[in-house]
PDB file of C-alpha atoms in Angstrom:
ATOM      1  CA  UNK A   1     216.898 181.074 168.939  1.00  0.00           C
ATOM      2  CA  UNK A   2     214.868 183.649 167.125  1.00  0.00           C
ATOM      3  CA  UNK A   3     213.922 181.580 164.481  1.00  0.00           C
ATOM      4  CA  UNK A   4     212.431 179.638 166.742  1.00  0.00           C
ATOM      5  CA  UNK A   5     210.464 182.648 168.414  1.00  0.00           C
ATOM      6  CA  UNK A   6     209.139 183.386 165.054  1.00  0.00           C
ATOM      7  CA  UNK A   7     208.395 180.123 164.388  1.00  0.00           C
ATOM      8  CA  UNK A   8     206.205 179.853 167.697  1.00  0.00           C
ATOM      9  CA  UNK A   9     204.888 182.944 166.759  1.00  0.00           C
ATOM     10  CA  UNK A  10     203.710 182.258 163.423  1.00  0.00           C
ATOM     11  CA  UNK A  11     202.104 179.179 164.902  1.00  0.00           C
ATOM     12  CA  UNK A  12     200.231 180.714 167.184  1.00  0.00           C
ATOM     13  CA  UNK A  13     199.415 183.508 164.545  1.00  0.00           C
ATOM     14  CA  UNK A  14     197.901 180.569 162.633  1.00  0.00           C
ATOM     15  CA  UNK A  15     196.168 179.279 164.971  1.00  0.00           C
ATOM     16  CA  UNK A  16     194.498 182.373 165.674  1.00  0.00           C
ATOM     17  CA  UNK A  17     193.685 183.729 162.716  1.00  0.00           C
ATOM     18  CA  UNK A  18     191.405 180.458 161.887  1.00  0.00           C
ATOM     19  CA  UNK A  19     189.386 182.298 164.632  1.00  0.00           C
ATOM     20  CA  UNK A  20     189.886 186.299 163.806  1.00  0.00           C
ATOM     21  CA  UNK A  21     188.417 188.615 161.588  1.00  0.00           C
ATOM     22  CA  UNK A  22     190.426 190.583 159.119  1.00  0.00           C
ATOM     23  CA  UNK A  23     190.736 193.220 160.434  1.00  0.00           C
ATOM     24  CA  UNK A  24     192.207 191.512 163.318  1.00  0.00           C
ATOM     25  CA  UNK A  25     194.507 189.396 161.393  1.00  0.00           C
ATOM     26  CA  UNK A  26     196.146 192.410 160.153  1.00  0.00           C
ATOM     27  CA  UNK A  27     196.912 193.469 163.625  1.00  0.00           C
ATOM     28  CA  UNK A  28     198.473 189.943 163.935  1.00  0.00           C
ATOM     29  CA  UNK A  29     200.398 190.257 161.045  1.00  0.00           C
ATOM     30  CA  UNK A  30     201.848 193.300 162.161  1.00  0.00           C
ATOM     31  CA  UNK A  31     203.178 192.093 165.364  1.00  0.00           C
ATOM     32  CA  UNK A  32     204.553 189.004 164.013  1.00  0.00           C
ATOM     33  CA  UNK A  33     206.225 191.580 161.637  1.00  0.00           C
ATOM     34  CA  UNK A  34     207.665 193.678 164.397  1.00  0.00           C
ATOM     35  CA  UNK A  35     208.364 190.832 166.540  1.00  0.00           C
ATOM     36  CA  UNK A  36     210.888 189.600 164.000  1.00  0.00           C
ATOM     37  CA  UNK A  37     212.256 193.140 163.227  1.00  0.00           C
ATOM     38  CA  UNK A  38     213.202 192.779 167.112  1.00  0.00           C
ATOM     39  CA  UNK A  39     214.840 189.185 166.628  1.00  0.00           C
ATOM     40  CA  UNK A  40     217.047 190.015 163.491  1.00  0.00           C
ATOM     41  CA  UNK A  41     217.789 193.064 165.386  1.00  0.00           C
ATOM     42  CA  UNK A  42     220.048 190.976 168.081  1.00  0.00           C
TER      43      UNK A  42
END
């Protein structure tokens, strides 16, 4: 099940980043990063 958070995740990361600036991407990035530090966690 948290693969498949992450996977939704990432999707919407993509789909958002199309849109973002860098700098804002990055803060993306991050969360998606922490977000799946939380779901391995479990």
């Amino acid at each position: 099940m948290a693969l498949e958070n992450g996977e939704a995740t990432a999707q919407w990361a993509l789909e958002t980043t199309n849109k973002k600036t860098t700098e804002v991407e990055i803060e993306i990035s991050a969360q998606i990063a922490e977000q799946l530090r939380m779901d391995i966690g479990r």
